[in-house]
mmCIF file of N, CA and C in Angstrom:
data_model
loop_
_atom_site.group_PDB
_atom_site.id
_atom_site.type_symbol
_atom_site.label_atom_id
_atom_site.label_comp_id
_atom_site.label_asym_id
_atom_site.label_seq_id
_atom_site.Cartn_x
_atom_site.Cartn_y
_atom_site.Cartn_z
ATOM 1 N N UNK A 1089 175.581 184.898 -142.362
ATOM 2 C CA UNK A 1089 176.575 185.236 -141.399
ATOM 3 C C UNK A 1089 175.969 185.304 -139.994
ATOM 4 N N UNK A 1090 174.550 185.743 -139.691
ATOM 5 C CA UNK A 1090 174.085 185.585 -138.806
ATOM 6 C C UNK A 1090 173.355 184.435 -138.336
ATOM 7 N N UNK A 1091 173.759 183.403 -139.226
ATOM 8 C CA UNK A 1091 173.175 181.718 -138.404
ATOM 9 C C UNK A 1091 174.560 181.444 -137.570
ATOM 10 N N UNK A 1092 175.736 181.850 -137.716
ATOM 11 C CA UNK A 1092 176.680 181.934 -136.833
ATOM 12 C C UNK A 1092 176.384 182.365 -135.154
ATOM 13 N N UNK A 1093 175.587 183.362 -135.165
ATOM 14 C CA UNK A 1093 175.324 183.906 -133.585
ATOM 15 C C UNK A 1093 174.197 183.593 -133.232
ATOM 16 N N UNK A 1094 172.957 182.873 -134.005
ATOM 17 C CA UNK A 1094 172.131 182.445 -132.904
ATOM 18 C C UNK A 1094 172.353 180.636 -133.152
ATOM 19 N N UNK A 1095 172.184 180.513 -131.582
ATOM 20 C CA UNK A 1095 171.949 179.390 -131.809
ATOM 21 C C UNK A 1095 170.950 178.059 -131.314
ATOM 22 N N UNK A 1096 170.718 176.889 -131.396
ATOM 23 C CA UNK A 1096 169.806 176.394 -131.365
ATOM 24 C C UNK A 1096 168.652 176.303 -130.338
ATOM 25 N N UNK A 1097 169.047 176.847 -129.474
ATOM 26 C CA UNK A 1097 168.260 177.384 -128.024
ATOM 27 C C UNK A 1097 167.765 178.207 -128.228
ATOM 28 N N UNK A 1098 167.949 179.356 -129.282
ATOM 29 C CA UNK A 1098 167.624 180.648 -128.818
ATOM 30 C C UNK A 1098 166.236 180.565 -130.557
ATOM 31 N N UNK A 1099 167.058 179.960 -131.224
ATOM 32 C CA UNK A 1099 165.595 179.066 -132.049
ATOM 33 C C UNK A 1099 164.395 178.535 -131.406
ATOM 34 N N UNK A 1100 164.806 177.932 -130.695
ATOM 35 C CA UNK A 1100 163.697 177.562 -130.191
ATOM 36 C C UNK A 1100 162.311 178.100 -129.458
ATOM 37 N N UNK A 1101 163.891 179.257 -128.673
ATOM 38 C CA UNK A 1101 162.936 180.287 -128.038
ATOM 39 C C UNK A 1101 161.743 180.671 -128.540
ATOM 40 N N UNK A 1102 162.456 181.452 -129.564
ATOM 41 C CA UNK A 1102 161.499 182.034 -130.488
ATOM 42 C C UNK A 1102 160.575 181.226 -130.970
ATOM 43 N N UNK A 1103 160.833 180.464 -131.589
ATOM 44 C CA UNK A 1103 159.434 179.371 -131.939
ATOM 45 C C UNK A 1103 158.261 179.545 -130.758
ATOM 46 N N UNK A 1104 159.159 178.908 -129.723
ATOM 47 C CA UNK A 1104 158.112 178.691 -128.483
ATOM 48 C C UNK A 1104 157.393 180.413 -128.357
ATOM 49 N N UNK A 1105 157.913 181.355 -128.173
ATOM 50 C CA UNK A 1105 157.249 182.677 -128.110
ATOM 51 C C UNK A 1105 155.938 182.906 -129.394
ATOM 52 N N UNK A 1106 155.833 182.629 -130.087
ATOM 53 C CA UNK A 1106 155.586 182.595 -131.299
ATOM 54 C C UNK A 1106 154.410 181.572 -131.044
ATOM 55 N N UNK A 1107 153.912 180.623 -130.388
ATOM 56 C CA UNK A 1107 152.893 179.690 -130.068
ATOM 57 C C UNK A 1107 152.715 180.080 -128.769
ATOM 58 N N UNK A 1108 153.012 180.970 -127.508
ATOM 59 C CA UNK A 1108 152.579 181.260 -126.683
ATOM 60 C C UNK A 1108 151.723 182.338 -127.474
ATOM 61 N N UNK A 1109 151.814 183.302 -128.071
ATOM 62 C CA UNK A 1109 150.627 184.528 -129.019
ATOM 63 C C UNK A 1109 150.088 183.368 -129.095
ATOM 64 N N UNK A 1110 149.792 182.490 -130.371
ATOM 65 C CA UNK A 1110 148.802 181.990 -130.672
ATOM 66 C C UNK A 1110 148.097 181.303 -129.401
ATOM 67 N N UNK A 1111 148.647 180.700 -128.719
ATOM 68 C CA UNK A 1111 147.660 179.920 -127.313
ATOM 69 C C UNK A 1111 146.934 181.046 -126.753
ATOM 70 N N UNK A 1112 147.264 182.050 -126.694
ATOM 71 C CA UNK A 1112 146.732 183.825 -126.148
ATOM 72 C C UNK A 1112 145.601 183.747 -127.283
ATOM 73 N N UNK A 1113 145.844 183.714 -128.503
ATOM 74 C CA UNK A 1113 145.100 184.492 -129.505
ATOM 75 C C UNK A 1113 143.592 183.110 -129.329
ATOM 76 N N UNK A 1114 144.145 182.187 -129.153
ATOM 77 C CA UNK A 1114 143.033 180.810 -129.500
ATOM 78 C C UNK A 1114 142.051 181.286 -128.151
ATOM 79 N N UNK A 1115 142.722 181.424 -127.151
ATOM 80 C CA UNK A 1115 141.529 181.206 -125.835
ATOM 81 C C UNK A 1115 141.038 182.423 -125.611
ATOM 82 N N UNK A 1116 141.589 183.759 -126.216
ATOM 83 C CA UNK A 1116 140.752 185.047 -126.629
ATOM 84 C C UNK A 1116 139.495 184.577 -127.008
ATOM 85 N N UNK A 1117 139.968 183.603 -128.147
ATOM 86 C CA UNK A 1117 139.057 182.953 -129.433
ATOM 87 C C UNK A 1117 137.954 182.455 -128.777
ATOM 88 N N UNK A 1118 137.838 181.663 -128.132
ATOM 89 C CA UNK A 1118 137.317 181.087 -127.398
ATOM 90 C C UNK A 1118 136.383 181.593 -126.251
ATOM 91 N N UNK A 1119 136.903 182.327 -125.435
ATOM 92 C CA UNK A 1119 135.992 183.451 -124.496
ATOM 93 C C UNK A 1119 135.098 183.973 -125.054
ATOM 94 N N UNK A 1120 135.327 184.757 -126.377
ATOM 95 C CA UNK A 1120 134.497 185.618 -127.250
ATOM 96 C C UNK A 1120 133.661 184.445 -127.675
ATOM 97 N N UNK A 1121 133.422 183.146 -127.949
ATOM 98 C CA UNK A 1121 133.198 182.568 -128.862
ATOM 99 C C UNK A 1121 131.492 182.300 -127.443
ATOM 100 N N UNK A 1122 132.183 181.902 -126.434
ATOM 101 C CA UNK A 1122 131.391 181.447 -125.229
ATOM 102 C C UNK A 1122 130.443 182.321 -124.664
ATOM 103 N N UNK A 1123 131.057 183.810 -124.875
ATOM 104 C CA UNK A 1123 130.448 184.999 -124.377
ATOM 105 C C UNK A 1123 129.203 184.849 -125.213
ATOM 106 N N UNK A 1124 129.569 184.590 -126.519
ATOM 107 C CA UNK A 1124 128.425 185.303 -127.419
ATOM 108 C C UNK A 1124 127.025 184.359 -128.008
ATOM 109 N N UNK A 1125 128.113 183.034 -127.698
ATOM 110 C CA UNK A 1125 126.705 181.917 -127.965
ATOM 111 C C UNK A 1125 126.307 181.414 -127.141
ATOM 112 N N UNK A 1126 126.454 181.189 -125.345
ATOM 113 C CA UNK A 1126 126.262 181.163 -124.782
ATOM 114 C C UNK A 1126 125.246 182.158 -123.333
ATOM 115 N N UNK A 1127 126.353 182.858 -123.016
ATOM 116 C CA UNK A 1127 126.437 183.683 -121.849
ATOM 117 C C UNK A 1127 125.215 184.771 -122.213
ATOM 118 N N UNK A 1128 125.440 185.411 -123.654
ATOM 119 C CA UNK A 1128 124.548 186.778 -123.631
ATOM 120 C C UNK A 1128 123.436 186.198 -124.095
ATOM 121 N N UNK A 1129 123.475 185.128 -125.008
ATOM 122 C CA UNK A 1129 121.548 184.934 -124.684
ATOM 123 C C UNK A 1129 121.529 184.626 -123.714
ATOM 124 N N UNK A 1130 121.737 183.866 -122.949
ATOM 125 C CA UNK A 1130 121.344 183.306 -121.239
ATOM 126 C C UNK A 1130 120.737 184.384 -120.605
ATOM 127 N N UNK A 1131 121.868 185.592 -120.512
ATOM 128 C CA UNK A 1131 121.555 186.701 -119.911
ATOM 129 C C UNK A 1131 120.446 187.646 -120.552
ATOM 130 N N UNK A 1132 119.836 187.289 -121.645
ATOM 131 C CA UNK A 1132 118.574 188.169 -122.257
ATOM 132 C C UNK A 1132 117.348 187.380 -121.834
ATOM 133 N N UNK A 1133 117.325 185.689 -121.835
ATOM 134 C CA UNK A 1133 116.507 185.149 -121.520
ATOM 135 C C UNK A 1133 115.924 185.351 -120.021
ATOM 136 N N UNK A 1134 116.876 185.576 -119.225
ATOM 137 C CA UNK A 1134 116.997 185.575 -118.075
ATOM 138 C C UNK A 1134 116.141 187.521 -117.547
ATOM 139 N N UNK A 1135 116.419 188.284 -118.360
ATOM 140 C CA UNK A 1135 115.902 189.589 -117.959
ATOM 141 C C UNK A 1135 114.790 189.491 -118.619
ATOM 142 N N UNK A 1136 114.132 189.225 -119.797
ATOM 143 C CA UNK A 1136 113.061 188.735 -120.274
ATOM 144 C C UNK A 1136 112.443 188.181 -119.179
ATOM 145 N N UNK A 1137 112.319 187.332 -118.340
ATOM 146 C CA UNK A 1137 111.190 186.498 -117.686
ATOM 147 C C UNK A 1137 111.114 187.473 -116.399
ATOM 148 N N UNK A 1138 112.715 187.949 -115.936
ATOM 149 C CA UNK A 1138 112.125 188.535 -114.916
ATOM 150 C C UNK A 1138 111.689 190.003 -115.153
ATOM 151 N N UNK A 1139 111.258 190.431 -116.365
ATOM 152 C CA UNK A 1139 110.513 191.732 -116.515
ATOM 153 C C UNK A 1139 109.009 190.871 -116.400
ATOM 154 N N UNK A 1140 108.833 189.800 -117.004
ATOM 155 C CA UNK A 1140 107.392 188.909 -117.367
ATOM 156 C C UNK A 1140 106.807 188.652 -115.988
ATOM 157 N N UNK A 1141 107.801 188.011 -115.065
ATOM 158 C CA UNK A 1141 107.234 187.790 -113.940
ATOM 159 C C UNK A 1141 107.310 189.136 -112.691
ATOM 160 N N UNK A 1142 107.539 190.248 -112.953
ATOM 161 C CA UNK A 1142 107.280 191.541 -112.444
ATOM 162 C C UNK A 1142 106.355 191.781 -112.772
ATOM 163 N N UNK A 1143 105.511 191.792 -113.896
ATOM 164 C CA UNK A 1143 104.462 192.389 -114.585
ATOM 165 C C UNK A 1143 102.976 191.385 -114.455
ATOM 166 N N UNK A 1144 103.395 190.702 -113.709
ATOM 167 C CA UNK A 1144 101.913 189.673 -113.188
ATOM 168 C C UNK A 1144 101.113 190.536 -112.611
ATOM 169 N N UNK A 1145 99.493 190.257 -112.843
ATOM 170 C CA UNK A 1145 98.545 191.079 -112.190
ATOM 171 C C UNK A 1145 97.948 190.045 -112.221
ATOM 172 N N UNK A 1146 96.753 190.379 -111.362
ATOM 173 C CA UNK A 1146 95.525 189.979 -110.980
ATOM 174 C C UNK A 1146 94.568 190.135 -112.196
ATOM 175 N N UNK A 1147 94.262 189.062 -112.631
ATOM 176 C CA UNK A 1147 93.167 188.446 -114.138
ATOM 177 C C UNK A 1147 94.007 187.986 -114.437
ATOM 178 N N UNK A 1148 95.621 188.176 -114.656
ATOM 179 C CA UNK A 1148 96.290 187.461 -115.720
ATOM 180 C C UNK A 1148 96.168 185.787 -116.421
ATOM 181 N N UNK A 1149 95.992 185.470 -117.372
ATOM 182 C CA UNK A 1149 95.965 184.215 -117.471
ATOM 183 C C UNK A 1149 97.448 183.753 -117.814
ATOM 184 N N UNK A 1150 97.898 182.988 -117.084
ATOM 185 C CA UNK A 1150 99.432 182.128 -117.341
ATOM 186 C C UNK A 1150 99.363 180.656 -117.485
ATOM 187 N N UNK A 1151 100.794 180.113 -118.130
ATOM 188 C CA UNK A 1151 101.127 178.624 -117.666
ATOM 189 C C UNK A 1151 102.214 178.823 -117.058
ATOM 190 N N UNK A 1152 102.091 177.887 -116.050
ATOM 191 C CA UNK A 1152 103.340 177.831 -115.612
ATOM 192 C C UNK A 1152 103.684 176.730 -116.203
ATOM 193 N N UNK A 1153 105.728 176.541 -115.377
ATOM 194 C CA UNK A 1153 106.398 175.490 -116.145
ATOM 195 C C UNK A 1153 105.906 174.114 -116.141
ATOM 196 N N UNK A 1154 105.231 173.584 -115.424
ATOM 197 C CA UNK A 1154 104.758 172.251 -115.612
ATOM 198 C C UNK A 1154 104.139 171.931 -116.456
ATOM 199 N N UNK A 1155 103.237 172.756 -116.703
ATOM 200 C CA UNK A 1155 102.248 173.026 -118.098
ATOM 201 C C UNK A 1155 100.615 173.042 -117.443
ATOM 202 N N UNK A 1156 100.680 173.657 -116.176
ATOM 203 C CA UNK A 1156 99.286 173.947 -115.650
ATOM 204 C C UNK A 1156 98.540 175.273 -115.986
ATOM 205 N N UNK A 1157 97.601 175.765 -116.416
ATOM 206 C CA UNK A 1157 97.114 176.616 -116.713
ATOM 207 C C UNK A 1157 96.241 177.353 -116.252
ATOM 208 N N UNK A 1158 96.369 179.112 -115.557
ATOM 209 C CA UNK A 1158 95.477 179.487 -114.852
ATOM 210 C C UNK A 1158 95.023 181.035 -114.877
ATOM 211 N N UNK A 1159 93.755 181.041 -114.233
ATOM 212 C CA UNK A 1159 94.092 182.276 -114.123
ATOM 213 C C UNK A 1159 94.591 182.945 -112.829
ATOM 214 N N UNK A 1160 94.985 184.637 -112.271
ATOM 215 C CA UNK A 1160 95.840 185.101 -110.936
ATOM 216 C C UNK A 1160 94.652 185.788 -110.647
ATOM 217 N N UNK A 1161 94.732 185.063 -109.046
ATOM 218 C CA UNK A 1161 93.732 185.259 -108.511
ATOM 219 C C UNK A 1161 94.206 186.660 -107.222
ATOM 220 N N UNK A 1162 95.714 186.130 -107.059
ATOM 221 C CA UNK A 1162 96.318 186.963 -105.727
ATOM 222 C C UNK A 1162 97.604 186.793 -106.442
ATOM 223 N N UNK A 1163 98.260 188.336 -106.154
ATOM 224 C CA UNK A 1163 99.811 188.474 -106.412
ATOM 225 C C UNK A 1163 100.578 188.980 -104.656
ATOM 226 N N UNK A 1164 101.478 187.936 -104.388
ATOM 227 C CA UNK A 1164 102.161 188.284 -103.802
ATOM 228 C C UNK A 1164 103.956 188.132 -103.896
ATOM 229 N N UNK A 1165 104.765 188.810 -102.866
ATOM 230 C CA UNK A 1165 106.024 188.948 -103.002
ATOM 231 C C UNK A 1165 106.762 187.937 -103.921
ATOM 232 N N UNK A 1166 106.630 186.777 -103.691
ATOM 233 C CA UNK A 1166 107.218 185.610 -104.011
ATOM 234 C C UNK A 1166 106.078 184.630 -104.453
ATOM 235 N N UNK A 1167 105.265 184.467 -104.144
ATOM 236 C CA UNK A 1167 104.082 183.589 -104.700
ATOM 237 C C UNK A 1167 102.801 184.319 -105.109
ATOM 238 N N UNK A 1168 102.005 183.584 -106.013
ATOM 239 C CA UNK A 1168 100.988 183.939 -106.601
ATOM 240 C C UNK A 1168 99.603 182.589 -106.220
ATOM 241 N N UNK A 1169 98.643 183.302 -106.060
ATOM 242 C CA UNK A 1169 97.650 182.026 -106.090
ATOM 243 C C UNK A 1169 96.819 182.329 -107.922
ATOM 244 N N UNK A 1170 96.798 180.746 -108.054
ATOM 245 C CA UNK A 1170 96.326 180.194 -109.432
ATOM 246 C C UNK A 1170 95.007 179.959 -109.694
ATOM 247 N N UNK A 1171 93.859 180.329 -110.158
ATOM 248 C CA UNK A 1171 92.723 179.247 -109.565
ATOM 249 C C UNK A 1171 92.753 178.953 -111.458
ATOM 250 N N UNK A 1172 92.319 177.543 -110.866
ATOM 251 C CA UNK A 1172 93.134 176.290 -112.328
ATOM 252 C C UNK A 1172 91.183 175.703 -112.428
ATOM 253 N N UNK A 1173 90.416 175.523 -111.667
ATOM 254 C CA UNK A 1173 89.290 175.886 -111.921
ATOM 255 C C UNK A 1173 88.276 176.166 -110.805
ATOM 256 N N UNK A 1174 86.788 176.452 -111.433
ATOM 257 C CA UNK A 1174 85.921 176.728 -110.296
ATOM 258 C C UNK A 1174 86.444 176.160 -109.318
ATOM 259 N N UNK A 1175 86.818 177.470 -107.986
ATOM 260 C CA UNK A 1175 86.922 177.079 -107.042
ATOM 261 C C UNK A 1175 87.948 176.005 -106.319
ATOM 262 N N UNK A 1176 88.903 176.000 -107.571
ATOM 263 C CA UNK A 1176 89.977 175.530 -107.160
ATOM 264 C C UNK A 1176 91.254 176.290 -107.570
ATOM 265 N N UNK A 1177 92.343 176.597 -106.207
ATOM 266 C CA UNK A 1177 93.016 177.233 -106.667
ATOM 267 C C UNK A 1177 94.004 176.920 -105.797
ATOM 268 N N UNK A 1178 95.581 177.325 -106.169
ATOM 269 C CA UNK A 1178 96.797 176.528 -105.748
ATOM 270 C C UNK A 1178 97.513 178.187 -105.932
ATOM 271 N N UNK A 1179 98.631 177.986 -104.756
ATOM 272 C CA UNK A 1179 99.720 178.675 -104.438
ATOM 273 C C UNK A 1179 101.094 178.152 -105.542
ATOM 274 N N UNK A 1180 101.847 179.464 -106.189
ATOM 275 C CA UNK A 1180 102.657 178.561 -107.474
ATOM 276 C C UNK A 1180 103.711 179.586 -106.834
ATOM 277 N N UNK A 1181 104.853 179.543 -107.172
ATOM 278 C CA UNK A 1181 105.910 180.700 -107.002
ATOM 279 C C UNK A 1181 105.733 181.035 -108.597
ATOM 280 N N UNK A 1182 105.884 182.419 -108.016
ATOM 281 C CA UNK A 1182 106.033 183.373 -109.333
ATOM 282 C C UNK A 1182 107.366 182.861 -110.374
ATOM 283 N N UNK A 1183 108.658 182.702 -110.124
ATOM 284 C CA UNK A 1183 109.056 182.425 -110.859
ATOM 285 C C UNK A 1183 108.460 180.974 -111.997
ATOM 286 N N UNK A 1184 107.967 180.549 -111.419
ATOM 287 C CA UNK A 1184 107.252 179.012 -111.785
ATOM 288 C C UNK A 1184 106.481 179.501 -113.192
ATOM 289 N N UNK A 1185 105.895 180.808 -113.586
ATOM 290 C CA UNK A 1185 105.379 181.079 -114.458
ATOM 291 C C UNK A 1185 106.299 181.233 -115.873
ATOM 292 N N UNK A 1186 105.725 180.544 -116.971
ATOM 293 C CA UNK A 1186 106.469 180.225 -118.016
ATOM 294 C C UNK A 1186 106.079 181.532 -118.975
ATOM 295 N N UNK A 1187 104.649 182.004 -119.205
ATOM 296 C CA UNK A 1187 104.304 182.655 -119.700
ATOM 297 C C UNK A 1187 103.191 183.111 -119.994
ATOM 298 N N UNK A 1188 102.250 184.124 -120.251
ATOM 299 C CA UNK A 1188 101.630 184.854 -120.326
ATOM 300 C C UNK A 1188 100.549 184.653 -121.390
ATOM 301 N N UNK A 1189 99.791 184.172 -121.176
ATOM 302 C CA UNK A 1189 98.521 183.658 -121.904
ATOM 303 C C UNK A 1189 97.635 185.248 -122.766
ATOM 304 N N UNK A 1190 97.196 185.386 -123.659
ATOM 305 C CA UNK A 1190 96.282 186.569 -123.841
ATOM 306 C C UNK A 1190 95.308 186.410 -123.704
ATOM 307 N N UNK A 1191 93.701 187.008 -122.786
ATOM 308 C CA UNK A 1191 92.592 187.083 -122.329
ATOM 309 C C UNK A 1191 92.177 186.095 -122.927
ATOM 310 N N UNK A 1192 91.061 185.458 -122.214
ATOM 311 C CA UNK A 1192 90.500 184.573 -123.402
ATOM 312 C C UNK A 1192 90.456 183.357 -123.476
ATOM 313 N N UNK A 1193 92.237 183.176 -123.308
ATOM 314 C CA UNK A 1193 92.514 181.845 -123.998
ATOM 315 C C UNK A 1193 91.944 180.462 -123.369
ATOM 316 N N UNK A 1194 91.843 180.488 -121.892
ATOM 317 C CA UNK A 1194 91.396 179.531 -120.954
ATOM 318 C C UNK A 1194 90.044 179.366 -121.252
ATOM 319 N N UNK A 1195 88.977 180.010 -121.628
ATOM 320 C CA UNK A 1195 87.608 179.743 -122.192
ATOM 321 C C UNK A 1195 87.726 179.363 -123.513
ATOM 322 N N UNK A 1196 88.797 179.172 -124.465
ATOM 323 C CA UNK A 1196 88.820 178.822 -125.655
ATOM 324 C C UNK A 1196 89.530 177.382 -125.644
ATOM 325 N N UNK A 1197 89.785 177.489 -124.342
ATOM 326 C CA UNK A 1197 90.448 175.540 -124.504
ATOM 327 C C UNK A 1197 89.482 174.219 -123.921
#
């Protein structure tokens, strides 16, 4: 008795309401999906290096990203000097450092 009062417009409506939730529910889907495999490692990798490259001292042995290897001879604000060997030594930006060598390792290569 009540397919009498609605009628085919107002079907539709509803349908269409009914796939606007789901288009809501999918790109929820989706944000969360981006946040979590994306965005928050990015953002751990990213506080990781810059705790690594805060914590540079003088002896440290590093590589940086190119794949040069040294030890820190001078730490400053934004750059570091490298000496890569006797008596040779190069200005690198600190961020440029990939990672953190343990004592040693440059006399073992």
């Amino acid at each position: 008795m009540l397919d009498f009062f609605i009628s085919p417009a107002m079907a539709q409506d509803a349908g269409a309401a009914g796939g606007g939730i789901a288009q809501i529910v999918m790109l929820v889907g989706f944000v969360l999906i981006f946040y979590f495999l994306l965005w928050r490692p990015q953002s751990k990798r990213a506080k990781q290096h810059r705790e690594l490259v805060g914590g540079l001292s003088k002896g440290d042995e590093v590589v940086i990203g190119g794949g040069l290897v040294g030890r820190i001879t001078k730490v400053g604000d934004e750059f570091l000097t490298l000496e890569i060997a006797d008596n040779t030594e190069v200005n690198v930006q600190k961020n440029a450092v990939a990672n953190v060598l343990p004592k040693g390792t440059i006399k073992s290569i």
